[in-house]
Every structure is written in structure tokens, then in C-alpha cells.
């Protein structure tokens, strides 16, 4: 059934036009929507480190009230991605220092090789399929394709999170997820992770997991983290923000 004044582009997209009768009350879905929006903006540096976050602008943009946005911001604050200043409001957290990055890798080295060994023991058909999908996504990212880096970073995120989840240890899964958010922001700024090198290291991890070889998977993760840290450190040592 169609009416003369329907918005054709909305109909074409198969989405019902949104009723414009006041703003809906805050609920879990709206908090999630606000959280996803803000996290993406932080990850992709649309909100730069140290930049103030204008709650009213975000509310207008998402067409929701400020309440779910404040709630999302307090979640992001707990994850140390933003912080609240009296009389100023929320700001995106500052860029990580070289020491903080080193500490981050130290922690990852303590938990991720262990998680990979456990994951190899817990492989399921579904997990194998997901690993193959991640491998495919990584192989399809060209070194210099537009948006290639962020797509690669996304696949990298998926892989490390999947391993942490498959470890069966909820605390490890939560920790890796949180750490990755920080690293991701850092990498977006410096673009250090050479996709080709890292893709080969990822493939070694994926192959060992699919073969259910815990010792090899664990070793492959350790090697990958070492090399990833070296790549990052080289850029930081040069104090340059312009590495392709
Ligand atoms: Zn990785």
C-alpha cells in the first residue's frame, strides 16, 4: 500500500519511515546505538585524542535524547577511552605514550599466547568457519586500497577477540576486548601495522588453530605480538606520524 507523499528513497531501502512524534525514551538499544556511534568516531579519529565531545550535537545527529548518550559516555569512561572534566564535560582520552604501549604489549604477551593454546583445544566447526572468513577478509585487503587499513584493523580485531573468546575464560575475553580498543586508536593515528607482514603472521596463527595445535598456535601468537610491537616501536622511535 502506498501513499502519494511517501519518501521513495526510504521505501526503496525497505525501511519504514521513522515516526517524528517526539523522542523515544532512553533504553538499552539507544544506549547501544550511542555507544557504537561514539566508539566508531573515536576509533576512526573523527573525534581526535583530547577533543571535547559535544553531547547535544551527538543527540541531534542520532535523533535521540542526551540520556543514553551520557550513559554510553560513562561506559566509555570506564574503558578509559574518554574522561570527564568538571565544567567542561567529556573529552576523548589522550594518545597513549610509548611506555603505555609497551605495557600494553607486555600484558598481551601474558594472556594471548595462553588463550590461543586453549582456543586450539576448543575448536568447533563454527570457529573454523569464522577463522576462514577472517583469513579471507585479511587477504582481500590491499596495501594501499582506500580504507584498506581500517578493514585490515577490523579483521585483526575479530581474530584476536575470537581467540580470546574461544579460550573459554570470560575475564581474558573482556580484557582483550578492552585492550584492543586502545591499541586500535593508537594504530589509527600511526598506521604502523604493515598489512602484508601481519597477514602472514595471522595466517600462521589461523593454520595452527584449525590444526588444533595448541603449542604452535601459542608460539605463533607470541611471535606475532613481538613483531607487531617492533613495528610500532620503530615508528615511535622515529617520533613520526607519517608512516604508510
Ligand atoms: Zn594481530
JSON list of C-alpha atoms and ligand atoms in Angstrom, two decimals:
[
{"chain": "A", "resi": 1, "resn": "UNK", "atom": "CA", "xyz": [0.00, 0.00, 0.00]},
{"chain": "A", "resi": 2, "resn": "UNK", "atom": "CA", "xyz": [1.49, 3.32, -0.99]},
{"chain": "A", "resi": 3, "resn": "UNK", "atom": "CA", "xyz": [0.65, 6.91, -0.31]},
{"chain": "A", "resi": 4, "resn": "UNK", "atom": "CA", "xyz": [1.47, 9.82, -2.55]},
{"chain": "A", "resi": 5, "resn": "UNK", "atom": "CA", "xyz": [3.67, 11.59, -0.04]},
{"chain": "A", "resi": 6, "resn": "UNK", "atom": "CA", "xyz": [5.84, 8.63, 0.97]},
{"chain": "A", "resi": 7, "resn": "UNK", "atom": "CA", "xyz": [9.57, 9.11, 0.82]},
{"chain": "A", "resi": 8, "resn": "UNK", "atom": "CA", "xyz": [10.61, 6.94, -2.12]},
{"chain": "A", "resi": 9, "resn": "UNK", "atom": "CA", "xyz": [14.22, 6.53, -1.08]},
{"chain": "A", "resi": 10, "resn": "UNK", "atom": "CA", "xyz": [13.11, 5.25, 2.30]},
{"chain": "A", "resi": 11, "resn": "UNK", "atom": "CA", "xyz": [10.71, 2.81, 0.69]},
{"chain": "A", "resi": 12, "resn": "UNK", "atom": "CA", "xyz": [13.38, 1.66, -1.74]},
{"chain": "A", "resi": 13, "resn": "UNK", "atom": "CA", "xyz": [15.63, 0.82, 1.18]},
{"chain": "A", "resi": 14, "resn": "UNK", "atom": "CA", "xyz": [12.84, -1.28, 2.63]},
{"chain": "A", "resi": 15, "resn": "UNK", "atom": "CA", "xyz": [12.74, 0.75, 5.82]},
{"chain": "A", "resi": 16, "resn": "UNK", "atom": "CA", "xyz": [9.55, 2.20, 7.29]},
{"chain": "A", "resi": 17, "resn": "UNK", "atom": "CA", "xyz": [9.70, 5.98, 7.64]},
{"chain": "A", "resi": 18, "resn": "UNK", "atom": "CA", "xyz": [10.52, 6.87, 11.24]},
{"chain": "A", "resi": 19, "resn": "UNK", "atom": "CA", "xyz": [7.64, 8.50, 13.11]},
{"chain": "A", "resi": 20, "resn": "UNK", "atom": "CA", "xyz": [8.56, 12.02, 14.17]},
{"chain": "A", "resi": 21, "resn": "UNK", "atom": "CA", "xyz": [6.44, 12.24, 17.28]},
{"chain": "A", "resi": 22, "resn": "UNK", "atom": "CA", "xyz": [8.86, 13.31, 19.98]},
{"chain": "A", "resi": 23, "resn": "UNK", "atom": "CA", "xyz": [11.99, 11.50, 21.04]},
{"chain": "A", "resi": 24, "resn": "UNK", "atom": "CA", "xyz": [11.71, 7.97, 22.37]},
{"chain": "A", "resi": 25, "resn": "UNK", "atom": "CA", "xyz": [12.66, 7.28, 25.96]},
{"chain": "A", "resi": 26, "resn": "UNK", "atom": "CA", "xyz": [16.16, 6.03, 26.72]},
{"chain": "A", "resi": 27, "resn": "UNK", "atom": "CA", "xyz": [16.51, 2.25, 26.60]},
{"chain": "A", "resi": 28, "resn": "UNK", "atom": "CA", "xyz": [19.27, -0.32, 26.25]},
{"chain": "A", "resi": 29, "resn": "UNK", "atom": "CA", "xyz": [19.05, -0.18, 22.46]},
{"chain": "A", "resi": 30, "resn": "UNK", "atom": "CA", "xyz": [19.56, 3.55, 22.36]},
{"chain": "A", "resi": 31, "resn": "UNK", "atom": "CA", "xyz": [22.47, 3.36, 24.77]},
{"chain": "A", "resi": 32, "resn": "UNK", "atom": "CA", "xyz": [23.99, 0.71, 22.50]},
{"chain": "A", "resi": 33, "resn": "UNK", "atom": "CA", "xyz": [23.40, 2.88, 19.46]},
{"chain": "A", "resi": 34, "resn": "UNK", "atom": "CA", "xyz": [25.07, 5.85, 21.15]},
{"chain": "A", "resi": 35, "resn": "UNK", "atom": "CA", "xyz": [27.94, 3.66, 22.34]},
{"chain": "A", "resi": 36, "resn": "UNK", "atom": "CA", "xyz": [28.56, 2.20, 18.86]},
{"chain": "A", "resi": 37, "resn": "UNK", "atom": "CA", "xyz": [28.44, 5.63, 17.26]},
{"chain": "A", "resi": 38, "resn": "UNK", "atom": "CA", "xyz": [30.88, 7.16, 19.75]},
{"chain": "A", "resi": 39, "resn": "UNK", "atom": "CA", "xyz": [33.24, 4.18, 19.70]},
{"chain": "A", "resi": 40, "resn": "UNK", "atom": "CA", "xyz": [33.44, 4.27, 15.91]},
{"chain": "A", "resi": 41, "resn": "UNK", "atom": "CA", "xyz": [34.07, 8.01, 15.95]},
{"chain": "A", "resi": 42, "resn": "UNK", "atom": "CA", "xyz": [36.88, 7.51, 18.47]},
{"chain": "A", "resi": 43, "resn": "UNK", "atom": "CA", "xyz": [38.38, 4.55, 16.58]},
{"chain": "A", "resi": 44, "resn": "UNK", "atom": "CA", "xyz": [38.40, 6.31, 13.26]},
{"chain": "A", "resi": 45, "resn": "UNK", "atom": "CA", "xyz": [39.63, 9.57, 14.81]},
{"chain": "A", "resi": 46, "resn": "UNK", "atom": "CA", "xyz": [36.57, 11.54, 13.72]},
{"chain": "A", "resi": 47, "resn": "UNK", "atom": "CA", "xyz": [36.88, 12.52, 17.36]},
{"chain": "A", "resi": 48, "resn": "UNK", "atom": "CA", "xyz": [40.59, 13.22, 17.87]},
{"chain": "A", "resi": 49, "resn": "UNK", "atom": "CA", "xyz": [42.51, 12.44, 21.09]},
{"chain": "A", "resi": 50, "resn": "UNK", "atom": "CA", "xyz": [41.85, 15.22, 23.61]},
{"chain": "A", "resi": 51, "resn": "UNK", "atom": "CA", "xyz": [38.90, 16.61, 21.66]},
{"chain": "A", "resi": 52, "resn": "UNK", "atom": "CA", "xyz": [35.75, 17.67, 23.51]},
{"chain": "A", "resi": 53, "resn": "UNK", "atom": "CA", "xyz": [32.62, 15.61, 22.84]},
{"chain": "A", "resi": 54, "resn": "UNK", "atom": "CA", "xyz": [29.53, 17.78, 22.33]},
{"chain": "A", "resi": 55, "resn": "UNK", "atom": "CA", "xyz": [26.66, 15.73, 23.76]},
{"chain": "A", "resi": 56, "resn": "UNK", "atom": "CA", "xyz": [23.96, 17.96, 22.25]},
{"chain": "A", "resi": 57, "resn": "UNK", "atom": "CA", "xyz": [25.45, 17.54, 18.77]},
{"chain": "A", "resi": 58, "resn": "UNK", "atom": "CA", "xyz": [25.60, 13.76, 19.12]},
{"chain": "A", "resi": 59, "resn": "UNK", "atom": "CA", "xyz": [21.98, 13.77, 20.34]},
{"chain": "A", "resi": 60, "resn": "UNK", "atom": "CA", "xyz": [20.84, 15.76, 17.31]},
{"chain": "A", "resi": 61, "resn": "UNK", "atom": "CA", "xyz": [22.80, 13.59, 14.94]},
{"chain": "A", "resi": 62, "resn": "UNK", "atom": "CA", "xyz": [21.35, 10.34, 16.28]},
{"chain": "A", "resi": 63, "resn": "UNK", "atom": "CA", "xyz": [17.95, 11.89, 16.92]},
{"chain": "A", "resi": 64, "resn": "UNK", "atom": "CA", "xyz": [17.84, 10.60, 20.48]},
{"chain": "A", "resi": 65, "resn": "UNK", "atom": "CA", "xyz": [17.84, 12.29, 23.88]},
{"chain": "A", "resi": 66, "resn": "UNK", "atom": "CA", "xyz": [21.02, 13.11, 25.81]},
{"chain": "A", "resi": 67, "resn": "UNK", "atom": "CA", "xyz": [20.38, 10.48, 28.49]},
{"chain": "A", "resi": 68, "resn": "UNK", "atom": "CA", "xyz": [21.52, 7.39, 26.52]},
{"chain": "A", "resi": 69, "resn": "UNK", "atom": "CA", "xyz": [24.49, 9.36, 25.23]},
{"chain": "A", "resi": 70, "resn": "UNK", "atom": "CA", "xyz": [25.58, 10.20, 28.77]},
{"chain": "A", "resi": 71, "resn": "UNK", "atom": "CA", "xyz": [25.19, 6.57, 29.70]},
{"chain": "A", "resi": 72, "resn": "UNK", "atom": "CA", "xyz": [27.29, 5.47, 26.72]},
{"chain": "A", "resi": 73, "resn": "UNK", "atom": "CA", "xyz": [29.92, 8.03, 27.68]},
{"chain": "A", "resi": 74, "resn": "UNK", "atom": "CA", "xyz": [30.15, 6.70, 31.22]},
{"chain": "A", "resi": 75, "resn": "UNK", "atom": "CA", "xyz": [30.71, 3.22, 29.76]},
{"chain": "A", "resi": 76, "resn": "UNK", "atom": "CA", "xyz": [33.47, 4.62, 27.56]},
{"chain": "A", "resi": 77, "resn": "UNK", "atom": "CA", "xyz": [34.91, 6.39, 30.60]},
{"chain": "A", "resi": 78, "resn": "UNK", "atom": "CA", "xyz": [35.09, 3.07, 32.46]},
{"chain": "A", "resi": 79, "resn": "UNK", "atom": "CA", "xyz": [37.05, 1.76, 29.47]},
{"chain": "A", "resi": 80, "resn": "UNK", "atom": "CA", "xyz": [39.35, 4.80, 29.72]},
{"chain": "A", "resi": 81, "resn": "UNK", "atom": "CA", "xyz": [38.53, 5.91, 26.20]},
{"chain": "A", "resi": 82, "resn": "UNK", "atom": "CA", "xyz": [37.08, 9.24, 27.36]},
{"chain": "A", "resi": 83, "resn": "UNK", "atom": "CA", "xyz": [37.29, 11.20, 30.60]},
{"chain": "A", "resi": 84, "resn": "UNK", "atom": "CA", "xyz": [35.07, 13.72, 32.30]},
{"chain": "A", "resi": 85, "resn": "UNK", "atom": "CA", "xyz": [36.27, 17.15, 33.37]},
{"chain": "A", "resi": 86, "resn": "UNK", "atom": "CA", "xyz": [34.33, 19.44, 35.73]},
{"chain": "A", "resi": 87, "resn": "UNK", "atom": "CA", "xyz": [32.63, 22.30, 33.87]},
{"chain": "A", "resi": 88, "resn": "UNK", "atom": "CA", "xyz": [33.92, 21.03, 30.54]},
{"chain": "A", "resi": 89, "resn": "UNK", "atom": "CA", "xyz": [32.23, 17.69, 30.00]},
{"chain": "A", "resi": 90, "resn": "UNK", "atom": "CA", "xyz": [33.68, 14.70, 28.24]},
{"chain": "A", "resi": 91, "resn": "UNK", "atom": "CA", "xyz": [36.88, 14.63, 26.25]},
{"chain": "A", "resi": 92, "resn": "UNK", "atom": "CA", "xyz": [38.44, 11.84, 24.21]},
{"chain": "A", "resi": 93, "resn": "UNK", "atom": "CA", "xyz": [41.42, 10.38, 26.08]},
{"chain": "A", "resi": 94, "resn": "UNK", "atom": "CA", "xyz": [44.89, 11.49, 25.10]},
{"chain": "A", "resi": 95, "resn": "UNK", "atom": "CA", "xyz": [47.07, 9.42, 22.82]},
{"chain": "A", "resi": 96, "resn": "UNK", "atom": "CA", "xyz": [48.93, 6.56, 24.50]},
{"chain": "A", "resi": 97, "resn": "UNK", "atom": "CA", "xyz": [52.58, 7.16, 25.33]},
{"chain": "A", "resi": 98, "resn": "UNK", "atom": "CA", "xyz": [55.43, 4.87, 24.28]},
{"chain": "A", "resi": 99, "resn": "UNK", "atom": "CA", "xyz": [55.58, 3.44, 27.82]},
{"chain": "A", "resi": 100, "resn": "UNK", "atom": "CA", "xyz": [51.85, 2.74, 27.85]},
{"chain": "A", "resi": 101, "resn": "UNK", "atom": "CA", "xyz": [52.13, 0.92, 24.54]},
{"chain": "A", "resi": 102, "resn": "UNK", "atom": "CA", "xyz": [54.99, -1.19, 25.91]},
{"chain": "A", "resi": 103, "resn": "UNK", "atom": "CA", "xyz": [52.92, -2.08, 29.00]},
{"chain": "A", "resi": 104, "resn": "UNK", "atom": "CA", "xyz": [50.01, -2.98, 26.75]},
{"chain": "A", "resi": 105, "resn": "UNK", "atom": "CA", "xyz": [52.13, -5.45, 24.78]},
{"chain": "A", "resi": 106, "resn": "UNK", "atom": "CA", "xyz": [53.57, -6.92, 27.97]},
{"chain": "A", "resi": 107, "resn": "UNK", "atom": "CA", "xyz": [50.07, -7.70, 29.16]},
{"chain": "A", "resi": 108, "resn": "UNK", "atom": "CA", "xyz": [49.02, -9.09, 25.80]},
{"chain": "A", "resi": 109, "resn": "UNK", "atom": "CA", "xyz": [52.07, -11.39, 25.79]},
{"chain": "A", "resi": 110, "resn": "UNK", "atom": "CA", "xyz": [50.99, -12.73, 29.17]},
{"chain": "A", "resi": 111, "resn": "UNK", "atom": "CA", "xyz": [47.47, -13.64, 28.15]},
{"chain": "A", "resi": 112, "resn": "UNK", "atom": "CA", "xyz": [47.08, -14.07, 24.39]},
{"chain": "A", "resi": 113, "resn": "UNK", "atom": "CA", "xyz": [49.50, -16.99, 23.78]},
{"chain": "A", "resi": 114, "resn": "UNK", "atom": "CA", "xyz": [47.75, -18.86, 26.60]},
{"chain": "A", "resi": 115, "resn": "UNK", "atom": "CA", "xyz": [44.36, -18.01, 25.12]},
{"chain": "A", "resi": 116, "resn": "UNK", "atom": "CA", "xyz": [45.48, -19.35, 21.70]},
{"chain": "A", "resi": 117, "resn": "UNK", "atom": "CA", "xyz": [46.56, -22.68, 23.23]},
{"chain": "A", "resi": 118, "resn": "UNK", "atom": "CA", "xyz": [43.18, -23.04, 24.91]},
{"chain": "A", "resi": 119, "resn": "UNK", "atom": "CA", "xyz": [41.35, -21.95, 21.76]},
{"chain": "A", "resi": 120, "resn": "UNK", "atom": "CA", "xyz": [43.12, -24.63, 19.70]},
{"chain": "A", "resi": 121, "resn": "UNK", "atom": "CA", "xyz": [41.76, -27.25, 22.10]},
{"chain": "A", "resi": 122, "resn": "UNK", "atom": "CA", "xyz": [38.26, -25.81, 21.88]},
{"chain": "A", "resi": 123, "resn": "UNK", "atom": "CA", "xyz": [37.93, -25.52, 18.10]},
{"chain": "A", "resi": 124, "resn": "UNK", "atom": "CA", "xyz": [34.46, -26.10, 16.69]},
{"chain": "A", "resi": 125, "resn": "UNK", "atom": "CA", "xyz": [33.17, -26.20, 13.10]},
{"chain": "A", "resi": 126, "resn": "UNK", "atom": "CA", "xyz": [31.70, -22.73, 13.57]},
{"chain": "A", "resi": 127, "resn": "UNK", "atom": "CA", "xyz": [35.01, -21.39, 14.86]},
{"chain": "A", "resi": 128, "resn": "UNK", "atom": "CA", "xyz": [36.86, -22.87, 11.86]},
{"chain": "A", "resi": 129, "resn": "UNK", "atom": "CA", "xyz": [34.41, -21.15, 9.52]},
{"chain": "A", "resi": 130, "resn": "UNK", "atom": "CA", "xyz": [34.86, -17.84, 11.30]},
{"chain": "A", "resi": 131, "resn": "UNK", "atom": "CA", "xyz": [38.66, -18.17, 11.13]},
{"chain": "A", "resi": 132, "resn": "UNK", "atom": "CA", "xyz": [38.46, -18.87, 7.41]},
{"chain": "A", "resi": 133, "resn": "UNK", "atom": "CA", "xyz": [36.24, -15.83, 6.93]},
{"chain": "A", "resi": 134, "resn": "UNK", "atom": "CA", "xyz": [38.72, -13.64, 8.82]},
{"chain": "A", "resi": 135, "resn": "UNK", "atom": "CA", "xyz": [41.60, -15.04, 6.77]},
{"chain": "A", "resi": 136, "resn": "UNK", "atom": "CA", "xyz": [39.72, -14.23, 3.58]},
{"chain": "A", "resi": 137, "resn": "UNK", "atom": "CA", "xyz": [38.92, -10.69, 4.77]},
{"chain": "A", "resi": 138, "resn": "UNK", "atom": "CA", "xyz": [42.60, -10.09, 5.53]},
{"chain": "A", "resi": 139, "resn": "UNK", "atom": "CA", "xyz": [43.84, -11.48, 2.22]},
{"chain": "A", "resi": 140, "resn": "UNK", "atom": "CA", "xyz": [41.49, -9.18, 0.34]},
{"chain": "A", "resi": 141, "resn": "UNK", "atom": "CA", "xyz": [42.90, -6.01, 1.85]},
{"chain": "A", "resi": 142, "resn": "UNK", "atom": "CA", "xyz": [45.40, -4.36, -0.47]},
{"chain": "A", "resi": 143, "resn": "UNK", "atom": "CA", "xyz": [48.30, -2.39, 0.99]},
{"chain": "A", "resi": 144, "resn": "UNK", "atom": "CA", "xyz": [47.19, 0.89, -0.50]},
{"chain": "A", "resi": 145, "resn": "UNK", "atom": "CA", "xyz": [43.49, 0.43, -1.18]},
{"chain": "A", "resi": 146, "resn": "UNK", "atom": "CA", "xyz": [41.28, 3.21, 0.14]},
{"chain": "A", "resi": 147, "resn": "UNK", "atom": "CA", "xyz": [40.00, 2.25, 3.57]},
{"chain": "A", "resi": 148, "resn": "UNK", "atom": "CA", "xyz": [42.18, -0.85, 3.38]},
{"chain": "A", "resi": 149, "resn": "UNK", "atom": "CA", "xyz": [43.87, -0.14, 6.63]},
{"chain": "A", "resi": 150, "resn": "UNK", "atom": "CA", "xyz": [40.71, 0.14, 8.67]},
{"chain": "A", "resi": 151, "resn": "UNK", "atom": "CA", "xyz": [39.31, -3.02, 7.10]},
{"chain": "A", "resi": 152, "resn": "UNK", "atom": "CA", "xyz": [42.51, -4.82, 7.96]},
{"chain": "A", "resi": 153, "resn": "UNK", "atom": "CA", "xyz": [42.39, -3.49, 11.53]},
{"chain": "A", "resi": 154, "resn": "UNK", "atom": "CA", "xyz": [38.80, -4.71, 11.80]},
{"chain": "A", "resi": 155, "resn": "UNK", "atom": "CA", "xyz": [39.77, -8.24, 10.73]},
{"chain": "A", "resi": 156, "resn": "UNK", "atom": "CA", "xyz": [42.71, -8.13, 13.14]},
{"chain": "A", "resi": 157, "resn": "UNK", "atom": "CA", "xyz": [40.31, -7.17, 15.92]},
{"chain": "A", "resi": 158, "resn": "UNK", "atom": "CA", "xyz": [37.99, -10.03, 15.01]},
{"chain": "A", "resi": 159, "resn": "UNK", "atom": "CA", "xyz": [40.82, -12.56, 15.10]},
{"chain": "A", "resi": 160, "resn": "UNK", "atom": "CA", "xyz": [42.25, -11.54, 18.47]},
{"chain": "A", "resi": 161, "resn": "UNK", "atom": "CA", "xyz": [38.81, -11.32, 20.03]},
{"chain": "A", "resi": 162, "resn": "UNK", "atom": "CA", "xyz": [37.77, -14.70, 18.66]},
{"chain": "A", "resi": 163, "resn": "UNK", "atom": "CA", "xyz": [40.86, -16.35, 20.13]},
{"chain": "A", "resi": 164, "resn": "UNK", "atom": "CA", "xyz": [40.16, -14.71, 23.49]},
{"chain": "A", "resi": 165, "resn": "UNK", "atom": "CA", "xyz": [36.53, -15.83, 23.43]},
{"chain": "A", "resi": 166, "resn": "UNK", "atom": "CA", "xyz": [37.43, -19.39, 22.40]},
{"chain": "A", "resi": 167, "resn": "UNK", "atom": "CA", "xyz": [39.81, -19.60, 25.37]},
{"chain": "A", "resi": 168, "resn": "UNK", "atom": "CA", "xyz": [36.65, -20.09, 27.42]},
{"chain": "A", "resi": 169, "resn": "UNK", "atom": "CA", "xyz": [37.90, -17.59, 30.00]},
{"chain": "A", "resi": 170, "resn": "UNK", "atom": "CA", "xyz": [35.49, -14.69, 30.23]},
{"chain": "A", "resi": 171, "resn": "UNK", "atom": "CA", "xyz": [37.98, -12.39, 32.01]},
{"chain": "A", "resi": 172, "resn": "UNK", "atom": "CA", "xyz": [40.51, -12.91, 29.24]},
{"chain": "A", "resi": 173, "resn": "UNK", "atom": "CA", "xyz": [37.87, -12.18, 26.60]},
{"chain": "A", "resi": 174, "resn": "UNK", "atom": "CA", "xyz": [36.82, -8.96, 28.36]},
{"chain": "A", "resi": 175, "resn": "UNK", "atom": "CA", "xyz": [40.41, -7.85, 28.87]},
{"chain": "A", "resi": 176, "resn": "UNK", "atom": "CA", "xyz": [41.47, -8.43, 25.28]},
{"chain": "A", "resi": 177, "resn": "UNK", "atom": "CA", "xyz": [38.42, -6.59, 24.02]},
{"chain": "A", "resi": 178, "resn": "UNK", "atom": "CA", "xyz": [39.22, -3.59, 26.18]},
{"chain": "A", "resi": 179, "resn": "UNK", "atom": "CA", "xyz": [42.93, -3.55, 25.32]},
{"chain": "A", "resi": 180, "resn": "UNK", "atom": "CA", "xyz": [42.20, -3.76, 21.65]},
{"chain": "A", "resi": 181, "resn": "UNK", "atom": "CA", "xyz": [40.14, -0.60, 21.73]},
{"chain": "A", "resi": 182, "resn": "UNK", "atom": "CA", "xyz": [43.16, 1.33, 22.96]},
{"chain": "A", "resi": 183, "resn": "UNK", "atom": "CA", "xyz": [45.55, -0.22, 20.52]},
{"chain": "A", "resi": 184, "resn": "UNK", "atom": "CA", "xyz": [43.17, 0.42, 17.68]},
{"chain": "A", "resi": 185, "resn": "UNK", "atom": "CA", "xyz": [43.06, 4.15, 18.34]},
{"chain": "A", "resi": 186, "resn": "UNK", "atom": "CA", "xyz": [46.79, 4.20, 18.57]},
{"chain": "A", "resi": 187, "resn": "UNK", "atom": "CA", "xyz": [47.22, 2.39, 15.29]},
{"chain": "A", "resi": 188, "resn": "UNK", "atom": "CA", "xyz": [44.70, 4.55, 13.50]},
{"chain": "A", "resi": 189, "resn": "UNK", "atom": "CA", "xyz": [46.92, 7.51, 14.28]},
{"chain": "A", "resi": 190, "resn": "UNK", "atom": "CA", "xyz": [50.21, 5.93, 13.36]},
{"chain": "A", "resi": 191, "resn": "UNK", "atom": "CA", "xyz": [49.16, 3.32, 10.80]},
{"chain": "A", "resi": 192, "resn": "UNK", "atom": "CA", "xyz": [52.05, 1.11, 11.76]},
{"chain": "A", "resi": 193, "resn": "UNK", "atom": "CA", "xyz": [50.79, -2.35, 11.18]},
{"chain": "A", "resi": 194, "resn": "UNK", "atom": "CA", "xyz": [52.07, -3.37, 7.76]},
{"chain": "A", "resi": 195, "resn": "UNK", "atom": "CA", "xyz": [49.16, -5.48, 6.47]},
{"chain": "A", "resi": 196, "resn": "UNK", "atom": "CA", "xyz": [51.28, -7.88, 4.42]},
{"chain": "A", "resi": 197, "resn": "UNK", "atom": "CA", "xyz": [53.65, -8.79, 7.23]},
{"chain": "A", "resi": 198, "resn": "UNK", "atom": "CA", "xyz": [50.91, -9.06, 9.80]},
{"chain": "A", "resi": 199, "resn": "UNK", "atom": "CA", "xyz": [48.70, -11.09, 7.44]},
{"chain": "A", "resi": 200, "resn": "UNK", "atom": "CA", "xyz": [51.40, -13.76, 7.13]},
{"chain": "A", "resi": 201, "resn": "UNK", "atom": "CA", "xyz": [51.72, -13.87, 10.92]},
{"chain": "A", "resi": 202, "resn": "UNK", "atom": "CA", "xyz": [47.96, -14.11, 11.28]},
{"chain": "A", "resi": 203, "resn": "UNK", "atom": "CA", "xyz": [47.83, -16.95, 8.78]},
{"chain": "A", "resi": 204, "resn": "UNK", "atom": "CA", "xyz": [50.32, -18.95, 10.87]},
{"chain": "A", "resi": 205, "resn": "UNK", "atom": "CA", "xyz": [48.05, -18.45, 13.91]},
{"chain": "A", "resi": 206, "resn": "UNK", "atom": "CA", "xyz": [44.92, -19.42, 11.98]},
{"chain": "A", "resi": 207, "resn": "UNK", "atom": "CA", "xyz": [46.55, -22.54, 10.46]},
{"chain": "A", "resi": 208, "resn": "UNK", "atom": "CA", "xyz": [47.68, -23.76, 13.89]},
{"chain": "A", "resi": 209, "resn": "UNK", "atom": "CA", "xyz": [44.24, -23.18, 15.39]},
{"chain": "A", "resi": 210, "resn": "UNK", "atom": "CA", "xyz": [42.48, -25.06, 12.59]},
{"chain": "A", "resi": 211, "resn": "UNK", "atom": "CA", "xyz": [45.01, -27.91, 13.02]},
{"chain": "A", "resi": 212, "resn": "UNK", "atom": "CA", "xyz": [44.09, -27.83, 16.75]},
{"chain": "A", "resi": 213, "resn": "UNK", "atom": "CA", "xyz": [47.80, -27.48, 17.54]},
{"chain": "A", "resi": 214, "resn": "UNK", "atom": "CA", "xyz": [47.88, -25.52, 20.79]},
{"chain": "A", "resi": 215, "resn": "UNK", "atom": "CA", "xyz": [51.67, -25.29, 21.17]},
{"chain": "A", "resi": 216, "resn": "UNK", "atom": "CA", "xyz": [52.15, -23.94, 17.64]},
{"chain": "A", "resi": 217, "resn": "UNK", "atom": "CA", "xyz": [49.21, -21.53, 17.97]},
{"chain": "A", "resi": 218, "resn": "UNK", "atom": "CA", "xyz": [50.61, -20.18, 21.21]},
{"chain": "A", "resi": 219, "resn": "UNK", "atom": "CA", "xyz": [54.07, -19.72, 19.69]},
{"chain": "A", "resi": 220, "resn": "UNK", "atom": "CA", "xyz": [52.62, -18.05, 16.57]},
{"chain": "A", "resi": 221, "resn": "UNK", "atom": "CA", "xyz": [50.74, -15.53, 18.71]},
{"chain": "A", "resi": 222, "resn": "UNK", "atom": "CA", "xyz": [53.88, -14.77, 20.72]},
{"chain": "A", "resi": 223, "resn": "UNK", "atom": "CA", "xyz": [55.87, -14.16, 17.53]},
{"chain": "A", "resi": 224, "resn": "UNK", "atom": "CA", "xyz": [53.12, -12.00, 16.03]},
{"chain": "A", "resi": 225, "resn": "UNK", "atom": "CA", "xyz": [52.91, -9.81, 19.14]},
{"chain": "A", "resi": 226, "resn": "UNK", "atom": "CA", "xyz": [56.70, -9.43, 19.25]},
{"chain": "A", "resi": 227, "resn": "UNK", "atom": "CA", "xyz": [56.86, -8.32, 15.63]},
{"chain": "A", "resi": 228, "resn": "UNK", "atom": "CA", "xyz": [53.82, -6.09, 15.96]},
{"chain": "A", "resi": 229, "resn": "UNK", "atom": "CA", "xyz": [55.45, -4.38, 18.92]},
{"chain": "A", "resi": 230, "resn": "UNK", "atom": "CA", "xyz": [58.71, -3.95, 16.99]},
{"chain": "A", "resi": 231, "resn": "UNK", "atom": "CA", "xyz": [56.83, -2.34, 14.10]},
{"chain": "A", "resi": 232, "resn": "UNK", "atom": "CA", "xyz": [55.10, 0.02, 16.49]},
{"chain": "A", "resi": 233, "resn": "UNK", "atom": "CA", "xyz": [58.30, 0.82, 18.32]},
{"chain": "A", "resi": 234, "resn": "UNK", "atom": "CA", "xyz": [60.17, 1.67, 15.13]},
{"chain": "A", "resi": 235, "resn": "UNK", "atom": "CA", "xyz": [57.58, 4.30, 14.35]},
{"chain": "A", "resi": 236, "resn": "UNK", "atom": "CA", "xyz": [57.57, 5.68, 17.88]},
{"chain": "A", "resi": 237, "resn": "UNK", "atom": "CA", "xyz": [61.38, 5.82, 17.97]},
{"chain": "A", "resi": 238, "resn": "UNK", "atom": "CA", "xyz": [61.33, 7.94, 14.85]},
{"chain": "A", "resi": 239, "resn": "UNK", "atom": "CA", "xyz": [58.67, 10.09, 16.52]},
{"chain": "A", "resi": 240, "resn": "UNK", "atom": "CA", "xyz": [56.96, 10.30, 13.20]},
{"chain": "A", "resi": 241, "resn": "UNK", "atom": "CA", "xyz": [53.27, 10.22, 12.47]},
{"chain": "A", "resi": 242, "resn": "UNK", "atom": "CA", "xyz": [53.63, 9.73, 8.75]},
{"chain": "A", "resi": 243, "resn": "UNK", "atom": "CA", "xyz": [54.33, 6.08, 8.13]},
{"chain": "A", "resi": 244, "resn": "UNK", "atom": "CA", "xyz": [52.27, 4.46, 5.41]},
{"chain": "B", "resi": 1, "resn": "LIG", "atom": "ZN1", "xyz": [47.07, -9.21, 15.01]}
]
